[in-house]
PDB file of C-alpha atoms in Angstrom:
ATOM      1  CA  MET A  12    -108.851  65.035  54.094  1.00 36.00           C
ATOM      2  CA  ALA A  13    -107.886  68.755  56.155  1.00 37.00           C
ATOM      3  CA  ALA A  14    -109.800  68.595  59.806  1.00 37.00           C
ATOM      4  CA  MET A  15    -111.415  72.545  58.807  1.00 38.00           C
ATOM      5  CA  GLU A  16    -114.736  73.037  60.067  1.00 38.00           C
ATOM      6  CA  ASN A  17    -114.961  74.368  56.337  1.00 38.00           C
ATOM      7  CA  GLY A  18    -113.091  71.894  54.716  1.00 38.00           C
ATOM      8  CA  GLU A  19    -115.877  69.597  52.943  1.00 41.00           C
ATOM      9  CA  CYS A  20    -118.274  72.191  52.870  1.00 40.00           C
ATOM     10  CA  ASP A  21    -115.675  74.578  50.709  1.00 41.00           C
ATOM     11  CA  VAL A  22    -114.767  71.748  48.153  1.00 43.00           C
ATOM     12  CA  GLN A  23    -118.455  71.089  47.965  1.00 43.00           C
ATOM     13  CA  GLU A  24    -118.624  75.079  47.130  1.00 44.00           C
ATOM     14  CA  ALA A  25    -116.029  74.567  44.584  1.00 50.00           C
ATOM     15  CA  LEU A  26    -117.120  71.578  42.868  1.00 60.00           C
ATOM     16  CA  GLY A  27    -120.914  72.652  42.533  1.00 78.00           C
ATOM     17  CA  SER A  28    -122.944  72.034  39.473  1.00 88.00           C
ATOM     18  CA  ILE A  29    -122.490  72.811  35.571  1.00 95.00           C
ATOM     19  CA  ASN A  30    -124.566  74.994  35.106  1.00 96.00           C
ATOM     20  CA  VAL A  31    -126.226  75.434  31.381  1.00 97.00           C
ATOM     21  CA  HIS A  32    -127.708  78.923  30.023  1.00 97.00           C
ATOM     22  CA  ASN A  33    -129.412  79.638  26.362  1.00 97.00           C
ATOM     23  CA  PHE A  34    -130.271  82.156  24.782  1.00 97.00           C
ATOM     24  CA  THR A  35    -131.113  83.946  21.457  1.00 96.00           C
ATOM     25  CA  GLU A  36    -130.704  87.645  20.314  1.00 96.00           C
ATOM     26  CA  LYS A  37    -131.425  88.843  17.176  1.00 96.00           C
ATOM     27  CA  ILE A  38    -128.256  90.447  15.660  1.00 95.00           C
ATOM     28  CA  LEU A  39    -128.223  92.316  12.309  1.00 93.00           C
ATOM     29  CA  GLU A  40    -131.572  90.089  10.906  1.00 91.00           C
ATOM     30  CA  GLN A  41    -130.539  87.229  11.907  1.00 93.00           C
ATOM     31  CA  ASN A  42    -131.139  85.109  15.008  1.00 94.00           C
ATOM     32  CA  VAL A  43    -127.687  84.383  17.042  1.00 97.00           C
ATOM     33  CA  HIS A  44    -128.094  81.885  19.828  1.00 97.00           C
ATOM     34  CA  PHE A  45    -125.362  81.739  22.386  1.00 98.00           C
ATOM     35  CA  HIS A  46    -125.075  78.185  24.651  1.00 98.00           C
ATOM     36  CA  VAL A  47    -122.671  78.727  28.164  1.00 98.00           C
ATOM     37  CA  MET A  48    -121.777  75.682  29.876  1.00 98.00           C
ATOM     38  CA  LYS A  49    -120.665  77.366  33.974  1.00 97.00           C
ATOM     39  CA  PHE A  50    -118.426  74.819  35.101  1.00 96.00           C
ATOM     40  CA  GLY A  51    -115.916  75.397  38.417  1.00 91.00           C
ATOM     41  CA  GLY A  52    -113.824  78.285  37.884  1.00 92.00           C
ATOM     42  CA  GLY A  53    -114.319  79.278  33.932  1.00 96.00           C
ATOM     43  CA  PHE A  54    -117.140  78.459  31.551  1.00 98.00           C
ATOM     44  CA  PHE A  55    -117.782  76.873  27.859  1.00 98.00           C
ATOM     45  CA  LEU A  56    -119.474  79.650  25.722  1.00 98.00           C
ATOM     46  CA  TRP A  57    -121.004  78.439  22.321  1.00 98.00           C
ATOM     47  CA  VAL A  58    -122.402  81.114  19.555  1.00 98.00           C
ATOM     48  CA  GLY A  59    -124.154  80.634  16.308  1.00 97.00           C
ATOM     49  CA  SER A  60    -126.726  80.503  13.995  1.00 96.00           C
ATOM     50  CA  ASN A  61    -127.023  76.487  12.924  1.00 95.00           C
ATOM     51  CA  ALA A  62    -125.521  73.617  15.672  1.00 97.00           C
ATOM     52  CA  VAL A  63    -122.220  73.324  14.525  1.00 98.00           C
ATOM     53  CA  LEU A  64    -118.805  73.163  16.358  1.00 98.00           C
ATOM     54  CA  SER A  65    -116.475  74.476  13.885  1.00 97.00           C
ATOM     55  CA  ASN A  66    -113.680  75.442  16.142  1.00 98.00           C
ATOM     56  CA  LEU A  67    -112.915  75.523  20.291  1.00 98.00           C
ATOM     57  CA  ALA A  68    -110.171  78.074  21.753  1.00 98.00           C
ATOM     58  CA  VAL A  69    -109.487  78.331  25.553  1.00 98.00           C
ATOM     59  CA  SER A  70    -107.424  81.082  27.497  1.00 98.00           C
ATOM     60  CA  ILE A  71    -106.128  81.277  30.721  1.00 95.00           C
ATOM     61  CA  SER A  72    -105.165  84.409  32.954  1.00 89.00           C
ATOM     62  CA  SER A  73    -101.431  84.249  33.395  1.00 85.00           C
ATOM     63  CA  LYS A  74     -99.502  86.386  35.926  1.00 85.00           C
ATOM     64  CA  TYR A  75     -97.287  87.251  33.505  1.00 89.00           C
ATOM     65  CA  ASP A  76     -98.812  88.017  30.982  1.00 88.00           C
ATOM     66  CA  SER A  77    -101.462  91.279  31.379  1.00 90.00           C
ATOM     67  CA  MET A  78    -103.123  89.532  28.246  1.00 93.00           C
ATOM     68  CA  PRO A  79    -104.606  85.923  28.847  1.00 96.00           C
ATOM     69  CA  LEU A  80    -102.741  83.433  27.429  1.00 95.00           C
ATOM     70  CA  SER A  81    -105.298  81.512  24.366  1.00 96.00           C
ATOM     71  CA  THR A  82    -104.467  78.509  22.340  1.00 96.00           C
ATOM     72  CA  LEU A  83    -107.204  77.352  19.322  1.00 97.00           C
ATOM     73  CA  VAL A  84    -107.603  73.577  20.185  1.00 97.00           C
ATOM     74  CA  MET A  85    -110.057  72.758  17.342  1.00 97.00           C
ATOM     75  CA  GLY A  86    -110.827  74.605  13.830  1.00 96.00           C
ATOM     76  CA  ASP A  87    -109.301  76.574  11.894  1.00 94.00           C
ATOM     77  CA  THR A  88    -106.017  78.473  12.644  1.00 92.00           C
ATOM     78  CA  SER A  89    -106.354  81.352   9.836  1.00 91.00           C
ATOM     79  CA  ASP A  90    -109.640  82.428  11.766  1.00 91.00           C
ATOM     80  CA  THR A  91    -108.454  84.181  14.861  1.00 93.00           C
ATOM     81  CA  THR A  92    -112.446  85.043  15.513  1.00 95.00           C
ATOM     82  CA  ALA A  93    -112.891  82.643  18.995  1.00 96.00           C
ATOM     83  CA  SER A  94    -109.667  82.905  20.189  1.00 97.00           C
ATOM     84  CA  SER A  95    -109.660  86.259  20.608  1.00 96.00           C
ATOM     85  CA  LEU A  96    -112.776  86.193  21.517  1.00 97.00           C
ATOM     86  CA  SER A  97    -111.885  83.781  24.214  1.00 98.00           C
ATOM     87  CA  GLN A  98    -108.953  86.129  25.701  1.00 97.00           C
ATOM     88  CA  ARG A  99    -111.186  88.751  25.619  1.00 97.00           C
ATOM     89  CA  LEU A 100    -113.596  86.936  28.305  1.00 97.00           C
ATOM     90  CA  ALA A 101    -110.316  85.526  30.001  1.00 97.00           C
ATOM     91  CA  LYS A 102    -109.208  88.923  31.120  1.00 96.00           C
ATOM     92  CA  LYS A 103    -112.973  90.236  32.241  1.00 95.00           C
ATOM     93  CA  THR A 104    -113.790  87.252  34.127  1.00 95.00           C
ATOM     94  CA  LYS A 105    -110.386  86.071  35.414  1.00 94.00           C
ATOM     95  CA  LYS A 106    -112.298  82.805  34.507  1.00 95.00           C
ATOM     96  CA  GLN A 107    -111.021  79.616  32.534  1.00 96.00           C
ATOM     97  CA  VAL A 108    -113.175  80.158  29.186  1.00 98.00           C
ATOM     98  CA  PHE A 109    -113.636  78.510  25.969  1.00 98.00           C
ATOM     99  CA  VAL A 110    -115.645  80.195  23.195  1.00 98.00           C
ATOM    100  CA  SER A 111    -116.378  77.961  20.030  1.00 98.00           C
ATOM    101  CA  TYR A 112    -117.377  80.711  17.010  1.00 97.00           C
ATOM    102  CA  ASN A 113    -119.671  79.806  15.204  1.00 97.00           C
ATOM    103  CA  LEU A 114    -120.797  82.643  12.705  1.00 95.00           C
ATOM    104  CA  PRO A 115    -119.020  84.317   9.319  1.00 89.00           C
ATOM    105  CA  MET A 116    -115.827  86.116  10.690  1.00 79.00           C
ATOM    106  CA  THR A 117    -116.083  88.126   7.368  1.00 78.00           C
ATOM    107  CA  ASP A 118    -118.169  90.735   9.229  1.00 81.00           C
ATOM    108  CA  SER A 119    -116.166  92.138  11.908  1.00 83.00           C
ATOM    109  CA  ASN A 120    -119.121  94.363  12.855  1.00 92.00           C
ATOM    110  CA  LEU A 121    -121.286  90.847  13.838  1.00 94.00           C
ATOM    111  CA  THR A 122    -119.095  90.184  15.658  1.00 94.00           C
ATOM    112  CA  LEU A 123    -118.491  93.310  17.919  1.00 95.00           C
ATOM    113  CA  LEU A 124    -122.534  93.258  19.020  1.00 97.00           C
ATOM    114  CA  VAL A 125    -121.864  89.718  19.396  1.00 97.00           C
ATOM    115  CA  GLU A 126    -118.959  90.402  21.960  1.00 97.00           C
ATOM    116  CA  ASN A 127    -121.640  93.311  23.404  1.00 97.00           C
ATOM    117  CA  THR A 128    -124.194  91.057  23.670  1.00 98.00           C
ATOM    118  CA  ILE A 129    -122.527  88.376  25.872  1.00 98.00           C
ATOM    119  CA  LYS A 130    -120.724  90.898  28.007  1.00 97.00           C
ATOM    120  CA  LYS A 131    -124.668  92.293  28.232  1.00 98.00           C
ATOM    121  CA  GLU A 132    -126.299  89.030  29.863  1.00 98.00           C
ATOM    122  CA  MET A 133    -123.306  88.651  31.834  1.00 97.00           C
ATOM    123  CA  GLU A 134    -124.421  92.023  33.785  1.00 97.00           C
ATOM    124  CA  LEU A 135    -127.360  91.029  33.848  1.00 97.00           C
ATOM    125  CA  HIS A 136    -127.010  87.153  34.848  1.00 96.00           C
ATOM    126  CA  PRO A 137    -123.416  86.982  36.537  1.00 95.00           C
ATOM    127  CA  ASP A 138    -124.083  83.869  38.076  1.00 95.00           C
ATOM    128  CA  LYS A 139    -124.134  81.621  34.970  1.00 96.00           C
ATOM    129  CA  PHE A 140    -121.249  82.767  33.551  1.00 96.00           C
TER     130      PHE A 140
ATOM    131  CA  MET B   2    -146.549  81.688  24.646  1.00 49.00           C
ATOM    132  CA  MET B   3    -143.555  78.962  25.283  1.00 54.00           C
ATOM    133  CA  ALA B   4    -140.312  79.807  25.428  1.00 60.00           C
ATOM    134  CA  PRO B   5    -138.245  78.743  22.838  1.00 67.00           C
ATOM    135  CA  GLN B   6    -136.494  75.293  22.204  1.00 80.00           C
ATOM    136  CA  PRO B   7    -132.844  76.329  22.240  1.00 90.00           C
ATOM    137  CA  LEU B   8    -131.086  75.639  19.407  1.00 95.00           C
ATOM    138  CA  ILE B   9    -128.347  73.507  21.238  1.00 96.00           C
ATOM    139  CA  LYS B  10    -129.848  70.368  22.814  1.00 96.00           C
ATOM    140  CA  SER B  11    -127.873  69.410  26.555  1.00 97.00           C
ATOM    141  CA  ASN B  12    -128.504  67.013  29.270  1.00 97.00           C
ATOM    142  CA  GLN B  13    -126.838  66.376  32.320  1.00 96.00           C
ATOM    143  CA  ALA B  14    -126.587  64.175  35.434  1.00 97.00           C
ATOM    144  CA  GLU B  15    -124.985  63.673  38.724  1.00 96.00           C
ATOM    145  CA  ARG B  16    -124.440  60.562  41.307  1.00 96.00           C
ATOM    146  CA  THR B  17    -122.038  60.217  43.682  1.00 96.00           C
ATOM    147  CA  ILE B  18    -120.287  57.117  42.950  1.00 96.00           C
ATOM    148  CA  ASN B  19    -117.566  55.190  45.523  1.00 95.00           C
ATOM    149  CA  GLY B  20    -118.038  58.513  47.899  1.00 95.00           C
ATOM    150  CA  LEU B  21    -117.445  60.567  44.722  1.00 96.00           C
ATOM    151  CA  PRO B  22    -119.807  62.956  43.278  1.00 96.00           C
ATOM    152  CA  THR B  23    -119.859  62.517  39.535  1.00 97.00           C
ATOM    153  CA  GLN B  24    -121.040  64.800  36.718  1.00 97.00           C
ATOM    154  CA  VAL B  25    -122.400  64.137  33.735  1.00 98.00           C
ATOM    155  CA  VAL B  26    -122.922  67.296  31.143  1.00 98.00           C
ATOM    156  CA  CYS B  27    -123.935  65.939  26.791  1.00 98.00           C
ATOM    157  CA  THR B  28    -124.737  68.470  24.176  1.00 98.00           C
ATOM    158  CA  GLU B  29    -125.354  68.085  21.063  1.00 98.00           C
ATOM    159  CA  PHE B  30    -123.383  69.505  17.774  1.00 98.00           C
ATOM    160  CA  SER B  31    -124.910  68.606  14.376  1.00 97.00           C
ATOM    161  CA  ASN B  32    -121.212  67.231  13.390  1.00 97.00           C
ATOM    162  CA  TYR B  33    -119.981  66.791  17.170  1.00 98.00           C
ATOM    163  CA  ILE B  34    -121.270  65.232  20.547  1.00 98.00           C
ATOM    164  CA  PHE B  35    -119.524  66.764  23.805  1.00 98.00           C
ATOM    165  CA  ILE B  36    -118.929  65.000  26.604  1.00 98.00           C
ATOM    166  CA  VAL B  37    -117.815  66.662  29.501  1.00 98.00           C
ATOM    167  CA  LEU B  38    -117.304  63.376  32.392  1.00 98.00           C
ATOM    168  CA  THR B  39    -116.067  65.084  36.348  1.00 97.00           C
ATOM    169  CA  GLN B  40    -115.427  64.630  39.654  1.00 97.00           C
ATOM    170  CA  TYR B  41    -113.441  67.965  39.836  1.00 96.00           C
ATOM    171  CA  GLY B  42    -116.050  70.202  38.386  1.00 95.00           C
ATOM    172  CA  LYS B  43    -114.127  70.723  35.600  1.00 95.00           C
ATOM    173  CA  ILE B  44    -113.523  70.379  32.196  1.00 96.00           C
ATOM    174  CA  GLY B  45    -110.067  69.019  32.157  1.00 95.00           C
ATOM    175  CA  THR B  46    -108.071  66.454  29.367  1.00 97.00           C
ATOM    176  CA  LEU B  47    -110.052  67.746  26.157  1.00 98.00           C
ATOM    177  CA  VAL B  48    -109.822  64.282  23.486  1.00 98.00           C
ATOM    178  CA  SER B  49    -111.832  63.884  20.661  1.00 98.00           C
ATOM    179  CA  VAL B  50    -113.099  60.424  18.672  1.00 98.00           C
ATOM    180  CA  THR B  51    -113.166  60.335  15.509  1.00 96.00           C
ATOM    181  CA  PRO B  52    -114.953  57.229  13.623  1.00 94.00           C
ATOM    182  CA  ASP B  53    -112.510  56.352  10.592  1.00 88.00           C
ATOM    183  CA  THR B  54    -114.209  56.865   7.903  1.00 74.00           C
ATOM    184  CA  ARG B  55    -111.947  53.519   6.006  1.00 64.00           C
ATOM    185  CA  SER B  56    -113.674  51.166   8.264  1.00 52.00           C
ATOM    186  CA  GLY B  57    -116.656  51.137   6.792  1.00 55.00           C
ATOM    187  CA  ASP B  58    -116.869  48.063   5.395  1.00 60.00           C
ATOM    188  CA  ILE B  59    -115.328  45.960   8.212  1.00 61.00           C
ATOM    189  CA  SER B  60    -117.823  44.870  11.111  1.00 62.00           C
ATOM    190  CA  VAL B  61    -115.776  46.506  14.470  1.00 66.00           C
ATOM    191  CA  PRO B  62    -115.074  50.303  13.019  1.00 73.00           C
ATOM    192  CA  MET B  63    -112.088  51.846  14.421  1.00 90.00           C
ATOM    193  CA  PHE B  64    -111.896  55.161  16.207  1.00 95.00           C
ATOM    194  CA  THR B  65    -108.974  57.837  16.364  1.00 96.00           C
ATOM    195  CA  SER B  66    -108.323  59.917  19.793  1.00 97.00           C
ATOM    196  CA  ARG B  67    -106.596  62.576  20.075  1.00 97.00           C
ATOM    197  CA  VAL B  68    -105.888  64.920  23.329  1.00 98.00           C
ATOM    198  CA  LEU B  69    -106.790  68.338  21.687  1.00 97.00           C
ATOM    199  CA  LEU B  70    -105.736  70.158  25.748  1.00 97.00           C
ATOM    200  CA  GLY B  71    -104.066  68.758  28.650  1.00 96.00           C
ATOM    201  CA  LYS B  72    -101.211  65.704  29.500  1.00 95.00           C
ATOM    202  CA  ASP B  73    -101.497  62.968  26.701  1.00 97.00           C
ATOM    203  CA  GLU B  74    -101.582  60.103  27.968  1.00 96.00           C
ATOM    204  CA  PRO B  75    -101.780  55.970  26.637  1.00 96.00           C
ATOM    205  CA  LEU B  76    -104.714  55.758  29.663  1.00 95.00           C
ATOM    206  CA  THR B  77    -106.575  58.431  28.392  1.00 97.00           C
ATOM    207  CA  HIS B  78    -106.773  57.417  24.802  1.00 97.00           C
ATOM    208  CA  VAL B  79    -107.902  54.004  26.429  1.00 96.00           C
ATOM    209  CA  TYR B  80    -110.528  55.490  28.469  1.00 97.00           C
ATOM    210  CA  ALA B  81    -111.791  58.146  25.780  1.00 98.00           C
ATOM    211  CA  LYS B  82    -112.669  55.132  23.273  1.00 97.00           C
ATOM    212  CA  ASN B  83    -113.634  53.309  25.992  1.00 96.00           C
ATOM    213  CA  VAL B  84    -116.548  55.804  27.423  1.00 97.00           C
ATOM    214  CA  ALA B  85    -117.153  57.257  23.213  1.00 97.00           C
ATOM    215  CA  THR B  86    -117.606  54.668  21.132  1.00 95.00           C
ATOM    216  CA  PHE B  87    -120.530  53.527  21.542  1.00 96.00           C
ATOM    217  CA  VAL B  88    -122.043  57.513  21.319  1.00 97.00           C
ATOM    218  CA  SER B  89    -120.687  58.049  18.092  1.00 96.00           C
ATOM    219  CA  GLN B  90    -122.397  54.881  16.718  1.00 93.00           C
ATOM    220  CA  GLU B  91    -125.595  55.496  18.542  1.00 95.00           C
ATOM    221  CA  SER B  92    -125.313  59.284  16.930  1.00 95.00           C
ATOM    222  CA  GLY B  93    -125.051  57.932  13.405  1.00 93.00           C
ATOM    223  CA  ASN B  94    -120.684  58.179  13.746  1.00 93.00           C
ATOM    224  CA  ARG B  95    -120.108  61.384  14.955  1.00 96.00           C
ATOM    225  CA  PRO B  96    -117.180  62.149  15.975  1.00 97.00           C
ATOM    226  CA  VAL B  97    -117.221  62.885  19.863  1.00 98.00           C
ATOM    227  CA  LEU B  98    -115.041  66.015  21.747  1.00 98.00           C
ATOM    228  CA  LEU B  99    -115.287  64.788  25.802  1.00 98.00           C
ATOM    229  CA  GLY B 100    -113.287  67.035  28.559  1.00 98.00           C
ATOM    230  CA  LEU B 101    -112.393  64.308  30.765  1.00 97.00           C
ATOM    231  CA  SER B 102    -111.389  64.984  34.475  1.00 97.00           C
ATOM    232  CA  LEU B 103    -111.630  61.702  36.845  1.00 97.00           C
ATOM    233  CA  LYS B 104    -110.337  61.079  40.217  1.00 97.00           C
ATOM    234  CA  ASP B 105    -111.187  57.123  40.004  1.00 96.00           C
ATOM    235  CA  ASN B 106    -110.273  55.981  36.611  1.00 94.00           C
ATOM    236  CA  GLY B 107    -111.278  52.450  37.011  1.00 93.00           C
ATOM    237  CA  ALA B 108    -113.098  50.080  35.803  1.00 93.00           C
ATOM    238  CA  GLN B 109    -116.217  49.344  37.832  1.00 95.00           C
ATOM    239  CA  THR B 110    -116.715  53.687  37.904  1.00 96.00           C
ATOM    240  CA  MET B 111    -115.987  53.896  34.074  1.00 96.00           C
ATOM    241  CA  LYS B 112    -119.078  51.919  33.896  1.00 97.00           C
ATOM    242  CA  THR B 113    -121.368  53.780  36.148  1.00 97.00           C
ATOM    243  CA  ILE B 114    -120.401  56.492  33.989  1.00 98.00           C
ATOM    244  CA  LYS B 115    -121.343  54.636  30.572  1.00 98.00           C
ATOM    245  CA  ASP B 116    -124.594  54.432  32.234  1.00 98.00           C
ATOM    246  CA  MET B 117    -124.980  58.492  33.196  1.00 98.00           C
ATOM    247  CA  ILE B 118    -124.124  59.050  29.550  1.00 98.00           C
ATOM    248  CA  LYS B 119    -126.772  56.730  28.377  1.00 97.00           C
ATOM    249  CA  SER B 120    -129.083  58.375  30.808  1.00 97.00           C
ATOM    250  CA  CYS B 121    -128.177  61.768  29.340  1.00 95.00           C
ATOM    251  CA  GLN B 122    -128.851  60.962  25.449  1.00 95.00           C
ATOM    252  CA  VAL B 123    -128.847  64.192  23.177  1.00 95.00           C
ATOM    253  CA  TRP B 124    -128.315  62.014  20.661  1.00 92.00           C
TER     254      TRP B 124
END
């Protein structure tokens, strides 16, 4: 352990407690649920209308590219919604972002409204992300 | 009016094991149980542990583990199967998605962590 006065304190701060935040928004006549798990250096965000986990993407900022790196670790690779959403959220927050998007991908209007809802919630509760 | 129950059920536990702050978060999905085990405050290595459907007729079920993100080491598979098997069995054979980032991979710590998982059962 380094003999810095605040060393221990900083480690504790960095570890922090994993924080869970749930919210629901009616978008285009349907209830869309959001589940956020904030951890050290990033967060996990699940979006859906029923409790299924059908895909998972992860993004992290890179110093070599203005756009964060993104990869799909679970689910259908032809559906890029989770991947691109995590990429945009990683760019916005500069954090590691996991996204699971479980709404019909056919409706791009819905996707846009969902993204706006997330951004609005981030402004309202920046400590939760 | 009472706040509606969130659709996604989750429980968490925090304990210090051998001086290391340890956190467990269990989250229930209809097709998965998601468990984060961390001593770094991160999700870390992502591993899926899936029950083998062909093993329905034999007494000892088989599980397949797959590292989805992070370093693919033999110990990770052993660890993941060890902590996730009982969760899968108790949750109607649901696959388990595990986020692993531990400083101490010892057997005694694993036993305590399994108790912590039991204490935040969501299934």
